[in-house]
CSV table of C-alpha atoms and ligand atoms in Angstrom, one decimal:
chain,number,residue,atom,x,y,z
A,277,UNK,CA,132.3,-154.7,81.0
A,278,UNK,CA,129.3,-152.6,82.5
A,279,UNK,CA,128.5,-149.8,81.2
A,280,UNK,CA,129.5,-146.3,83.1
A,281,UNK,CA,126.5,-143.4,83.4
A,282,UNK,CA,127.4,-139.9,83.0
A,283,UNK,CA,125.3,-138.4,85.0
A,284,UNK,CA,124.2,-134.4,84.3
A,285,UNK,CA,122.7,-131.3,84.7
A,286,UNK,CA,121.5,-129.4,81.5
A,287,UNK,CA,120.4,-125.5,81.3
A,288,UNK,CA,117.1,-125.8,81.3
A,289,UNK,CA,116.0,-122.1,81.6
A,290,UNK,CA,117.3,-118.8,81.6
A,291,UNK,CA,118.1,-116.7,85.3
A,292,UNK,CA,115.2,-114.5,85.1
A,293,UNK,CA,114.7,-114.4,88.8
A,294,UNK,CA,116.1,-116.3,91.5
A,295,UNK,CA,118.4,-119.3,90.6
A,296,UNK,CA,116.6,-122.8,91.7
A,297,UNK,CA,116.8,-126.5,90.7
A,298,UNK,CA,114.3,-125.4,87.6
A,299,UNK,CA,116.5,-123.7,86.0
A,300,UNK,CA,118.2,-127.0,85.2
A,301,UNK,CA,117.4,-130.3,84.0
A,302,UNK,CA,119.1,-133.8,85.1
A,303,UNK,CA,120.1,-136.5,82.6
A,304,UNK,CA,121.7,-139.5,82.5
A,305,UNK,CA,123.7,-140.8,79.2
A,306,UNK,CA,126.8,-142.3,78.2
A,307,UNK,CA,130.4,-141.1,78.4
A,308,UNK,CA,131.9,-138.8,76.5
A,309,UNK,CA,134.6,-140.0,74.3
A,310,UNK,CA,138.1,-138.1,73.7
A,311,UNK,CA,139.0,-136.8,70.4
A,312,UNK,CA,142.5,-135.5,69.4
A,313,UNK,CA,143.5,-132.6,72.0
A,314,UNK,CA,141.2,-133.7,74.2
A,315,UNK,CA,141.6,-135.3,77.8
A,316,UNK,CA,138.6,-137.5,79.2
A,317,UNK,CA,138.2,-136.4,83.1
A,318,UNK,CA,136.6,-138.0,86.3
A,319,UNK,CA,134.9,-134.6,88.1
A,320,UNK,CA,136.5,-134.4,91.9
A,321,UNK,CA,134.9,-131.1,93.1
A,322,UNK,CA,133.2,-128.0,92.0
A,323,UNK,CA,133.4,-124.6,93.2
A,324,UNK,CA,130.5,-121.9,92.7
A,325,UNK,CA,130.9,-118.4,91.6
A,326,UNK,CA,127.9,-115.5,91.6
A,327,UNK,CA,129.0,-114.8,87.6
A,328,UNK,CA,128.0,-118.1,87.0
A,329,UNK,CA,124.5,-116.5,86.8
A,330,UNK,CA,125.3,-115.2,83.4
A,331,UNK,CA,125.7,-118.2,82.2
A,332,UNK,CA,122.2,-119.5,82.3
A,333,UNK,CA,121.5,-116.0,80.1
A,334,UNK,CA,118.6,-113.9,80.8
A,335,UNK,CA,115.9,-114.9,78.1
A,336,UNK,CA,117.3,-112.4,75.8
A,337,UNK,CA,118.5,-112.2,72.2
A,338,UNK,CA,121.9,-110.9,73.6
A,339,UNK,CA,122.4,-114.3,75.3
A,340,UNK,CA,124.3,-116.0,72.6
A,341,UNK,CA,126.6,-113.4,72.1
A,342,UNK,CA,126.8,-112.8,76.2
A,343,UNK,CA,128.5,-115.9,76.7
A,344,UNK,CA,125.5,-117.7,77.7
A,345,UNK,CA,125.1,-121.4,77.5
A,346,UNK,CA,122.9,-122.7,75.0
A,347,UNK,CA,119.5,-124.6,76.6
A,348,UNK,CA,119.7,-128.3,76.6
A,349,UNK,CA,123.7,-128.2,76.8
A,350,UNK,CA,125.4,-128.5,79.9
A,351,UNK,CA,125.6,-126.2,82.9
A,352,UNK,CA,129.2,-125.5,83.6
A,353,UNK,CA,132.1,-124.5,86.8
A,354,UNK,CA,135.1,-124.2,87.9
A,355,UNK,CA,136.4,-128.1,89.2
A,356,UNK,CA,139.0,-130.0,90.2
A,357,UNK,CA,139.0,-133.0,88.0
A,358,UNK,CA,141.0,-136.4,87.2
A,359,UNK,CA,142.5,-137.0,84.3
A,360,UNK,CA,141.1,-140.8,83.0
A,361,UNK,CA,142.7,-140.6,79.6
A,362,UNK,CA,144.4,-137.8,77.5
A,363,UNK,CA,144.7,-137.4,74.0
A,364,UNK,CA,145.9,-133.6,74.9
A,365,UNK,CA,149.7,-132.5,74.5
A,366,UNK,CA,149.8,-131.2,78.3
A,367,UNK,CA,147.9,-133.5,80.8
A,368,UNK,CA,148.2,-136.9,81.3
A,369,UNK,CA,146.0,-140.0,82.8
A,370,UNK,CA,146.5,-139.2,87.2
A,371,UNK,CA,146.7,-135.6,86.4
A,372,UNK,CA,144.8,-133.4,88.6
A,373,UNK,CA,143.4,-130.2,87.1
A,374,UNK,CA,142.1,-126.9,87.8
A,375,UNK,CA,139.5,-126.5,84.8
A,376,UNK,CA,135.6,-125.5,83.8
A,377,UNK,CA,133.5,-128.7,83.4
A,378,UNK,CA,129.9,-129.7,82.8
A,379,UNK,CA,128.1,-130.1,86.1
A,380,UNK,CA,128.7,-134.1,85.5
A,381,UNK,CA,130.2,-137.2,86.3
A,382,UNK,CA,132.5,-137.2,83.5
A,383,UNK,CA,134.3,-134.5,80.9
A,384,UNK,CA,135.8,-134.4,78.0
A,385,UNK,CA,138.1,-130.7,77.8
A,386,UNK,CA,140.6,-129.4,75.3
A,387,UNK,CA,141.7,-127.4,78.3
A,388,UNK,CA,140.7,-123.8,76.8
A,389,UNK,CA,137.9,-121.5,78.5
A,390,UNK,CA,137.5,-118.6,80.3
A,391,UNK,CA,140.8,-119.5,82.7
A,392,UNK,CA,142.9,-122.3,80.7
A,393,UNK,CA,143.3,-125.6,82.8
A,394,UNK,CA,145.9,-126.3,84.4
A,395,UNK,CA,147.6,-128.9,86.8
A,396,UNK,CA,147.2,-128.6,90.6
A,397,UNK,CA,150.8,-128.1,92.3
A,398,UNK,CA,151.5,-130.7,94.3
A,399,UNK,CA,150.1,-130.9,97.9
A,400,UNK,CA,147.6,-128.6,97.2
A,401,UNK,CA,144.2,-130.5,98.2
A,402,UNK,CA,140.9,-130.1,95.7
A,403,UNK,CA,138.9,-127.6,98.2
A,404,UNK,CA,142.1,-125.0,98.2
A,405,UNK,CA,142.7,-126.0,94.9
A,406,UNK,CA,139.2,-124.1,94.4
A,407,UNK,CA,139.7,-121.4,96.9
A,408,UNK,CA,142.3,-119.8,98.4
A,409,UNK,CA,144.6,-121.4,95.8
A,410,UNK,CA,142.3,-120.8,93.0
A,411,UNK,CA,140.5,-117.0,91.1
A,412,UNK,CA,138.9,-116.6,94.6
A,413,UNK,CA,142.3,-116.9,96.9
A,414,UNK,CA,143.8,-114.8,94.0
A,415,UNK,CA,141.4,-112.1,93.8
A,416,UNK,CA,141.0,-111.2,97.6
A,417,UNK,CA,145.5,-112.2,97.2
A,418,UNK,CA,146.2,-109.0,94.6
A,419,UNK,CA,143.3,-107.3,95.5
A,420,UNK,CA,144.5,-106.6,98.6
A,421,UNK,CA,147.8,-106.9,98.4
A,422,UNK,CA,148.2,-104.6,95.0
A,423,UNK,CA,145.4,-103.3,94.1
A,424,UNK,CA,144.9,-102.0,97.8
A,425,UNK,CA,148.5,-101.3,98.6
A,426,UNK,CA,147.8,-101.3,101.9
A,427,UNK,CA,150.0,-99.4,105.1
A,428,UNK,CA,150.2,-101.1,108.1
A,429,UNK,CA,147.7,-99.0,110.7
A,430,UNK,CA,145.0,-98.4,107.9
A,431,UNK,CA,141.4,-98.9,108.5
A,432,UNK,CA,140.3,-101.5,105.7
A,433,UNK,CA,136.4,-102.5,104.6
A,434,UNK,CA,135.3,-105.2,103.1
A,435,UNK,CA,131.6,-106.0,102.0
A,436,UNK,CA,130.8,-109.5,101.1
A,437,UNK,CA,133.0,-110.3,104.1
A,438,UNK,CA,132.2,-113.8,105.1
A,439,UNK,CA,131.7,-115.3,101.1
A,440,UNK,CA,134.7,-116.9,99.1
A,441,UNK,CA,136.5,-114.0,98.1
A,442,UNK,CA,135.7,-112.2,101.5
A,443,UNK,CA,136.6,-114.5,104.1
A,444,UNK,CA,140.3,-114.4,102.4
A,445,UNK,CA,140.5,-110.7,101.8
A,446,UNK,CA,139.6,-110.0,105.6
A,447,UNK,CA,142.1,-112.3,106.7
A,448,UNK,CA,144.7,-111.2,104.4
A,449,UNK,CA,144.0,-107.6,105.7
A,450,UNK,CA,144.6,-108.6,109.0
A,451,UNK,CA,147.8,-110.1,107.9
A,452,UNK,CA,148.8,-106.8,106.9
A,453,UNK,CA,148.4,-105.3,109.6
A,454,UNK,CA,145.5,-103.2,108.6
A,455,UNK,CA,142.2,-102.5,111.0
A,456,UNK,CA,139.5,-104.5,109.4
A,457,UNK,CA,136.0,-104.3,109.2
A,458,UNK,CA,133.8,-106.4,107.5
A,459,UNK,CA,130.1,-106.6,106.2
A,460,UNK,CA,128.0,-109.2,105.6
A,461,UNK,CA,124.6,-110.6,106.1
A,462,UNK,CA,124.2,-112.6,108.8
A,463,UNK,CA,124.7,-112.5,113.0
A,464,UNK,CA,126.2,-115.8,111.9
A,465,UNK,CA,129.0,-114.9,109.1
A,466,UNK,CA,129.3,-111.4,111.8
A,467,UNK,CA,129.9,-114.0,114.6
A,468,UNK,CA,132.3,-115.9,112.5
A,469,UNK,CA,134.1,-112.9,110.9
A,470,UNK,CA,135.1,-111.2,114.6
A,471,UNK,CA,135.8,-114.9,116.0
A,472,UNK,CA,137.8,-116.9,113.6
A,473,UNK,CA,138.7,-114.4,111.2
A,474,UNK,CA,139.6,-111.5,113.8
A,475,UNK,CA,138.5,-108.9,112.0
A,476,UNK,CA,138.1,-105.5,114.1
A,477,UNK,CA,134.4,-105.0,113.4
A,478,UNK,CA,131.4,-106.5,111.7
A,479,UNK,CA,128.6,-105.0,110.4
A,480,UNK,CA,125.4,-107.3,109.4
A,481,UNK,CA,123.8,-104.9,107.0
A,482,UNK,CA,120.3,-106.7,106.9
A,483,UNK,CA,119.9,-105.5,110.3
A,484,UNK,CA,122.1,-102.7,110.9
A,485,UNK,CA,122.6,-99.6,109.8
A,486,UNK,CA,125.5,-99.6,108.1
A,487,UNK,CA,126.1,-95.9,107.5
A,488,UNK,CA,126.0,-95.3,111.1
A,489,UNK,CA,127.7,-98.4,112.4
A,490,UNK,CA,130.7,-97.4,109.5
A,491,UNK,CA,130.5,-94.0,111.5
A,492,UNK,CA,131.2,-95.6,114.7
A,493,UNK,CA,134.1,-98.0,113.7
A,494,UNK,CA,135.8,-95.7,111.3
A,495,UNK,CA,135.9,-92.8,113.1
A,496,UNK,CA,138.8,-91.4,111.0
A,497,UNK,CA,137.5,-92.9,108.0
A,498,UNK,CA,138.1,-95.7,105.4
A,499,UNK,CA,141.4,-95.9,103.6
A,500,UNK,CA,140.7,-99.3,101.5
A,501,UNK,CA,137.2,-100.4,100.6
A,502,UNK,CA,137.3,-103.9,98.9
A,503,UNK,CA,134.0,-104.2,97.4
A,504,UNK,CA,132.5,-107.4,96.1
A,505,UNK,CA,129.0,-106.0,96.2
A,506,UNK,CA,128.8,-102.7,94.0
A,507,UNK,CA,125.8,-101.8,95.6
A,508,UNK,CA,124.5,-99.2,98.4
A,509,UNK,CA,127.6,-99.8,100.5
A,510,UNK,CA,129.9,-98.9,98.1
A,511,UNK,CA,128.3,-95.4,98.2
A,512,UNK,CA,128.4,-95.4,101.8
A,513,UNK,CA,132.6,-96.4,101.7
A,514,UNK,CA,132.9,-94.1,99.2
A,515,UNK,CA,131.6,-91.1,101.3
A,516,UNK,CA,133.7,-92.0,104.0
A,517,UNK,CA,137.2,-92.4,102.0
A,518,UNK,CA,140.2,-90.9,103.4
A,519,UNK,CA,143.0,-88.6,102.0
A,520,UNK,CA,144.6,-90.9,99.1
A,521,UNK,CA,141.9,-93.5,99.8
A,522,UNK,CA,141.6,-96.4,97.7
A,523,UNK,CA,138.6,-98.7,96.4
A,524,UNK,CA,139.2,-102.2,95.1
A,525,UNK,CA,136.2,-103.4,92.6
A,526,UNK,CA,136.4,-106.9,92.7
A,527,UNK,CA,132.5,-108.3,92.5
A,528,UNK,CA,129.0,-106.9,92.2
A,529,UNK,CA,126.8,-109.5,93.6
A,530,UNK,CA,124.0,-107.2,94.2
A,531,UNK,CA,123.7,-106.0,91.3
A,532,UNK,CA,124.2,-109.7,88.6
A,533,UNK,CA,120.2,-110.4,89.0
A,534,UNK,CA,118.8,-107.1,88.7
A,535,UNK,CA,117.0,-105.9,85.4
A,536,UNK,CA,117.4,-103.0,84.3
A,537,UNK,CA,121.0,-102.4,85.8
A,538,UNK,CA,120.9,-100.0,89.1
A,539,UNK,CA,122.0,-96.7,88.9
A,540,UNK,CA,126.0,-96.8,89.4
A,541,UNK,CA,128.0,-94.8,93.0
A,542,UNK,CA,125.9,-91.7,93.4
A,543,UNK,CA,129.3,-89.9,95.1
A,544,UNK,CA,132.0,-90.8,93.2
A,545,UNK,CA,133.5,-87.8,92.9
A,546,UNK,CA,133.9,-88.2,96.5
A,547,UNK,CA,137.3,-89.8,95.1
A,548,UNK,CA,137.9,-86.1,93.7
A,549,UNK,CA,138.0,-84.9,96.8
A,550,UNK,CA,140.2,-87.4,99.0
A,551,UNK,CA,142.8,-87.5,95.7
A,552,UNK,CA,141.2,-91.4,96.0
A,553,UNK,CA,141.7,-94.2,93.6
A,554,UNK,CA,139.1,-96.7,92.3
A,555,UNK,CA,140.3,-100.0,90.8
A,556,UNK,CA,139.2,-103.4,89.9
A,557,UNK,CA,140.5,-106.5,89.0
A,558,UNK,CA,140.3,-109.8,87.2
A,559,UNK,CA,141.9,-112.7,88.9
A,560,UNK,CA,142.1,-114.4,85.7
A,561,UNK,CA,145.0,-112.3,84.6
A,562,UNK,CA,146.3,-112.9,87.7
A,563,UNK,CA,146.3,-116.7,87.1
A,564,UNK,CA,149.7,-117.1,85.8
A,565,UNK,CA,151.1,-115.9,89.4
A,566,UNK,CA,149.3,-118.6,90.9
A,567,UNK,CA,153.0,-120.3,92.1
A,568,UNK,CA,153.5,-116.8,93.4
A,569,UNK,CA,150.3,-116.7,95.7
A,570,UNK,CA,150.7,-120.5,96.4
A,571,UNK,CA,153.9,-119.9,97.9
A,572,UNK,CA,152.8,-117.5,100.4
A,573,UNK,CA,149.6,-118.5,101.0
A,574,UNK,CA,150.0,-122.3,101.3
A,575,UNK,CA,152.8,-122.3,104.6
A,576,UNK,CA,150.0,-120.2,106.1
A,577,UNK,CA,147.4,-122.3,105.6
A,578,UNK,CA,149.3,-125.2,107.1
A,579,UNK,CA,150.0,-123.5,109.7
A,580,UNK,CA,146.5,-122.0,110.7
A,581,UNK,CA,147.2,-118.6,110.4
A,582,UNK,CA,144.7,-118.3,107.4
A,583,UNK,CA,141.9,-120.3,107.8
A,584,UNK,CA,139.9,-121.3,104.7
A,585,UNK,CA,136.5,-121.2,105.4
A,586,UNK,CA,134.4,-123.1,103.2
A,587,UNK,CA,130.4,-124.7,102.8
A,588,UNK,CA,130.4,-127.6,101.0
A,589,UNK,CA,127.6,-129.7,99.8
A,590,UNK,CA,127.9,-133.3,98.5
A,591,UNK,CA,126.9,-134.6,95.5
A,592,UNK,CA,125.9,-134.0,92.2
A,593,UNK,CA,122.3,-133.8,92.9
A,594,UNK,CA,123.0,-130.8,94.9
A,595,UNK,CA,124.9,-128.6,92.3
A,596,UNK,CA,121.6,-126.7,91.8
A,597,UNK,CA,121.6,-125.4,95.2
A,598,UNK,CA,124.8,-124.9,95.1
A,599,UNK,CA,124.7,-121.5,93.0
A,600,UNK,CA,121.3,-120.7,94.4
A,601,UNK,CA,122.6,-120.6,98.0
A,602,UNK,CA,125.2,-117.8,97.2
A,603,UNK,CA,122.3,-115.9,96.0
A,604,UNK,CA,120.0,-116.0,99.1
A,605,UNK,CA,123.1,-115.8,100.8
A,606,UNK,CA,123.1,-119.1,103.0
A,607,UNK,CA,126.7,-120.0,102.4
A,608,UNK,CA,129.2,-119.4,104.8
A,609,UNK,CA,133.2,-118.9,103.6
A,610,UNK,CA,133.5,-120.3,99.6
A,611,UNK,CA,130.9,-122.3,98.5
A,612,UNK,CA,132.0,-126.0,97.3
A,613,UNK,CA,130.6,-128.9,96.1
A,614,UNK,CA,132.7,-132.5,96.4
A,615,UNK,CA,131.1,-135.4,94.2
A,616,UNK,CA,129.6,-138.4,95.5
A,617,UNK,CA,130.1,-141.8,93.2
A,618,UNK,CA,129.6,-141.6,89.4
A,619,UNK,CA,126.5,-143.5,88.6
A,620,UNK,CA,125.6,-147.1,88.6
A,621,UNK,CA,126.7,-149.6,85.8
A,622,UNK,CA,124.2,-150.3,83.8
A,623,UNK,CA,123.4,-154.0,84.1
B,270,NAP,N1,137.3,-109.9,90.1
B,270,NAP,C1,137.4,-111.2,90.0
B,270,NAP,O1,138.2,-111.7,89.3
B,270,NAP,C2,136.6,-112.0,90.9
B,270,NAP,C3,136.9,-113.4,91.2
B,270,NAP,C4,136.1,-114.1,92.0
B,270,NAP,C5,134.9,-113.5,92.5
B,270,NAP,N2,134.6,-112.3,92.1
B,270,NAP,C6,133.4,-111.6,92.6
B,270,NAP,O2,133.5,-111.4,94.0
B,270,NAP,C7,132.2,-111.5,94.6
B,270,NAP,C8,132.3,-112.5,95.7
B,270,NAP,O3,132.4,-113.8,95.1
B,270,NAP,P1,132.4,-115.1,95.9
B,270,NAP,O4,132.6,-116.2,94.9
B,270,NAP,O5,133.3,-115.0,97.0
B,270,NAP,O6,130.9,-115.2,96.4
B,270,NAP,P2,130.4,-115.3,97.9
B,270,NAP,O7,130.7,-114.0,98.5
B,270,NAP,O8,130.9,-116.5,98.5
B,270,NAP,O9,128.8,-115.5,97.7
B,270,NAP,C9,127.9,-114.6,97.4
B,270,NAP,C10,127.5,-113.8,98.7
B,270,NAP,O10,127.0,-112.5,98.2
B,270,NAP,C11,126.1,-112.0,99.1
B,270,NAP,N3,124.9,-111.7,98.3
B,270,NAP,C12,123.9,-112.4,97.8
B,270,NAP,N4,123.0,-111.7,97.2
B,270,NAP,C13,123.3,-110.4,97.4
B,270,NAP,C14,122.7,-109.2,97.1
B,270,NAP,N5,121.6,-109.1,96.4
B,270,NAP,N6,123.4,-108.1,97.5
B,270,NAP,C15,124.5,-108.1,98.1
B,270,NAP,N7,125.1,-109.3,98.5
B,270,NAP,C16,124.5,-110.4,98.1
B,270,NAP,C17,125.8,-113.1,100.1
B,270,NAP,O11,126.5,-112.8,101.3
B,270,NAP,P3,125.8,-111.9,102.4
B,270,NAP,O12,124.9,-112.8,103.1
B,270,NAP,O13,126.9,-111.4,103.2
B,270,NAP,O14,125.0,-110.8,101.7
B,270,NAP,C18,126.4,-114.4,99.5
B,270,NAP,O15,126.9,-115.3,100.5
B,270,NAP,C19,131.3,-111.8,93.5
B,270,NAP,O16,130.7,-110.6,93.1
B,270,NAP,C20,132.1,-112.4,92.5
B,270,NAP,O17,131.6,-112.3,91.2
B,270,NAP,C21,135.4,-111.5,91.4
């Protein structure tokens, strides 16, 4: 029987400026092997995630205790994978799981992490699986729908707008029958977020001004502002917040590379004055209410009325770019990433 290669990518250096291929190393070796409580996996797909940044630590002594990967080990995401062989209580060989794997061919998992693994509910393919049925579908899901508590008629914004988390949260907005503006970084994701998502109004902050252009479409202000950025936006929702006006923290992308961290809102007690609230949220907690979201979210994704946008790239030479792309923004929708064949048996 020929030999199987697992093929990988290894943290090769810490994210001390922008995220590229160097950052990683690619080996080839054997297969890992199962021990007791552990399932052996085939990786399907692999979605990408602006945190994962944190794991390739900064080059400082905090980075062990930071949850940073250790160099030479293997660089790790949220995938859907297959279940070859299980020596673990819960999954068996078939299975399909929602779990954090090595950016490799093959796995082995006891199943714990940062979001325990779990089984994909039926019907549910591998690139919903990841998104809208997976943390990025359940943070724009709750952050919207309870963190937001929105009114129909209300004027929403959402930065980040056309990204994973984004491109849901717009369209779940809509679906509440909120106005919805969102911002994002590109004529392109603007294009896509007034045609296909229908959102009200789009701002492309890179070459708009988006205090004045918020101005202009929230004339009477801004009762939600879903923030994955945390950045000079927010300051700029903030300050235009209505009576009882609420802010959803869900991400901070412009702020995960920067050294030293940025000076936080310069107007929050703008939140004082409008009797607003500020909240955030971490769709891990929110896992266990996956069936909950899945059972909304999946009859309207069959039928069209949400539309899950997503980039995908192919193959696991390309997991590199991948996370880079979120960073100099070239994804469009959720970044994803579907395998290509395991490696060639060795002769
Ligand atoms: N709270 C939770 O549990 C939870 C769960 C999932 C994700 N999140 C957070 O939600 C946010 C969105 O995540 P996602 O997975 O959907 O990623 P994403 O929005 O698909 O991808 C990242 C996007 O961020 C923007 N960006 C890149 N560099 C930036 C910078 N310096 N300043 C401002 N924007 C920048 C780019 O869009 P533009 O071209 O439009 O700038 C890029 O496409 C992230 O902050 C993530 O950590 C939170």
């Amino acid at each position: 029987m020929p030999e199987r290669i697992n093929r990988r990518w290894l943290v090769a250096r810490p994210a001390t400026g922008p995220i590229s291929e160097e950052n990683f190393r690619w080996v080839e070796g054997p297969l890992p092997v199962p021990s007791e409580g552990q399932f052996l996996a085939r990786n399907l797909w692999y979605s990408f995630d602006p945190t994962q940044r944190f794991l390739l630590g900064r080059g400082e002594p905090s980075d062990a205790e930071s949850g940073a990967i250790p160099i030479g080990q293997p660089m790790r995401g949220f995938s859907v994978s297959e279940v070859l062989e299980s020596r673990h209580p819960t999954f068996r060989a078939g299975d399909l799981v929602h779990c954090q794997m090595g950016w490799e061919d093959y796995s082995v998992s006891d199943g714990e992490g940062f979001a325990p693994a779990y089984r994909v509910p039926d019907g549910v393919p591998p690139n919903w699986a990841l998104g809208p049925l997976g943390i990025t579908g359940v943070a724009a899901y709750f952050g919207v729908r309870e963190i937001a508590r929105p009114k129909p008629g209300e004027t929403c914004v959402v930065s980040g707008a056309a990204g994973g988390v984004g491109s849901i949260a717009v369209q779940l907005a809509k679906l509440q029958g909120l106005r919805v503006i969102g911002i994002a970084g590109s004529p392109a994701k603007c294009d896509w977020l007034r045609g296909e998502a229908g959102v009200d109004g789009a701002i492309d902050y890179h070459r708009e001004d988006v205090g004045q252009r918020l101005s202009e479409l929230c004339p009477d202000g801004i009762d939600i502002f879903f923030d994955n950025d945390a950045g000079s936006t927010l300051d700029l929702g903030l300050e235009r917040l209505r009576q009882g006006g609420r802010v959803v923290l869900c991400g901070g992308t412009s702020r995960y590379g920067v050294r030293p961290p940025p000076p936080g809102p310069a107007n929050l007690l703008q939140l004082v004055m409008v009797n607003g609230r500020m909240e955030g949220l971490l769709a891990r907690d929110y896992m266990p209410r996956l069936p909950e979201v899945a059972d909304v979210l999946l009859p309207l994704l069959r039928s069209g009325r949400l539309k899950s946008k997503e980039d995908v790239l192919v193959g696991l030479r390309n997991a590199p770019a991948g996370l880079a792309r979120l960073y100099s923004g070239e994804n469009v929708g959720k970044q994803l990433l579907k395998m290509d064949e395991p490696g060639p048996a060795r002769p």
